[in-house]
XYZ file of C-alpha atoms in Angstrom:
113
model
C -25.758 -40.238 -9.060
C -27.357 -37.364 -11.056
C -30.851 -37.787 -9.521
C -30.959 -35.645 -7.788
C -30.423 -32.975 -10.416
C -32.581 -34.794 -12.904
C -35.278 -34.290 -10.958
C -34.713 -30.727 -9.878
C -34.594 -30.402 -14.222
C -38.373 -31.969 -13.886
C -39.954 -30.181 -10.983
C -38.579 -26.927 -12.388
C -40.228 -28.183 -16.372
C -42.806 -28.566 -14.469
C -44.027 -25.540 -12.374
C -42.751 -23.282 -15.939
C -46.017 -25.489 -17.074
C -48.204 -25.042 -14.409
C -47.485 -21.620 -14.585
C -47.873 -21.241 -18.286
C -51.018 -23.128 -17.821
C -52.598 -20.860 -15.253
C -51.670 -17.614 -17.196
C -53.406 -18.359 -19.815
C -56.016 -19.085 -17.490
C -56.170 -16.415 -16.674
C -55.802 -14.672 -19.467
C -58.269 -15.818 -21.972
C -55.977 -17.986 -24.217
C -57.215 -20.617 -23.149
C -60.234 -20.665 -23.204
C -59.460 -19.292 -27.149
C -57.249 -22.204 -27.643
C -60.529 -24.254 -26.988
C -62.578 -23.311 -29.160
C -59.670 -22.878 -31.925
C -59.505 -26.531 -31.614
C -63.222 -27.038 -32.074
C -62.589 -29.365 -28.896
C -66.412 -27.804 -27.735
C -68.609 -28.171 -30.491
C -69.135 -31.276 -33.563
C -72.196 -29.487 -34.858
C -73.098 -29.432 -38.276
C -72.429 -25.834 -40.291
C -76.022 -24.745 -40.783
C -76.140 -22.006 -43.298
C -80.169 -21.281 -43.234
C -79.359 -20.343 -39.415
C -75.820 -20.110 -38.074
C -74.192 -15.914 -39.348
C -71.282 -15.898 -41.186
C -69.201 -16.236 -38.461
C -70.777 -19.245 -36.831
C -70.745 -20.814 -40.208
C -66.676 -19.362 -40.769
C -66.152 -20.810 -36.877
C -67.119 -24.341 -37.878
C -66.263 -23.973 -41.211
C -61.970 -23.812 -38.707
C -63.543 -26.191 -36.437
C -64.140 -29.158 -39.891
C -60.708 -28.215 -41.393
C -58.315 -28.297 -37.355
C -59.702 -31.880 -37.726
C -59.486 -33.426 -40.991
C -58.507 -37.015 -39.667
C -55.969 -36.592 -43.275
C -53.994 -33.797 -44.001
C -54.765 -32.001 -47.609
C -52.177 -31.811 -50.544
C -50.058 -29.145 -50.142
C -52.235 -27.488 -52.904
C -55.330 -27.671 -51.019
C -53.075 -26.218 -48.173
C -52.401 -23.290 -49.214
C -55.968 -22.707 -50.950
C -57.229 -22.600 -47.294
C -55.152 -20.438 -45.855
C -54.826 -18.060 -48.690
C -59.317 -18.316 -48.042
C -58.583 -17.754 -44.730
C -56.399 -15.090 -44.568
C -58.262 -13.531 -47.433
C -60.988 -13.453 -45.127
C -59.666 -12.380 -41.177
C -56.769 -9.806 -42.569
C -57.676 -9.220 -46.699
C -56.395 -7.849 -48.789
C -52.299 -8.127 -48.729
C -50.992 -5.899 -46.679
C -47.227 -6.805 -46.646
C -44.384 -6.817 -48.436
C -43.575 -9.707 -50.354
C -40.860 -11.804 -49.123
C -37.475 -10.899 -50.364
C -35.990 -13.136 -52.741
C -33.655 -14.328 -49.526
C -36.516 -15.267 -47.841
C -37.957 -18.986 -47.297
C -39.786 -20.676 -49.861
C -42.394 -21.534 -47.410
C -43.193 -17.774 -47.061
C -43.230 -16.588 -50.259
C -46.181 -19.794 -51.201
C -47.700 -18.481 -48.887
C -47.689 -14.989 -49.446
C -48.640 -15.899 -53.271
C -51.598 -18.536 -51.480
C -52.756 -15.037 -50.411
C -52.722 -13.246 -53.119
C -54.324 -15.156 -55.958
C -57.551 -14.182 -53.377
């Protein structure tokens, strides 16, 4: 039957995955994602010892590792604080009336900060 065709597809997917992983490692994106997903430390935030950047990174890691999903309002609040902290004041146009509701909510959350 189609076993050979399926094997070719599976092999192609595996090769593509390996190439993607290799490219991520070479470009440094793999290490950045590892850090972003907080896989390198569980150290608590120490406001006396940690720099502001270290506190921010640790707080971001804690949010990523939450054991349960925050409420929608809390997610929007976190999003707004994150964007204000990393970008500053809103620097893009407000989504149009035809944009999806999620984009509008995110824009509004950012603008409130």
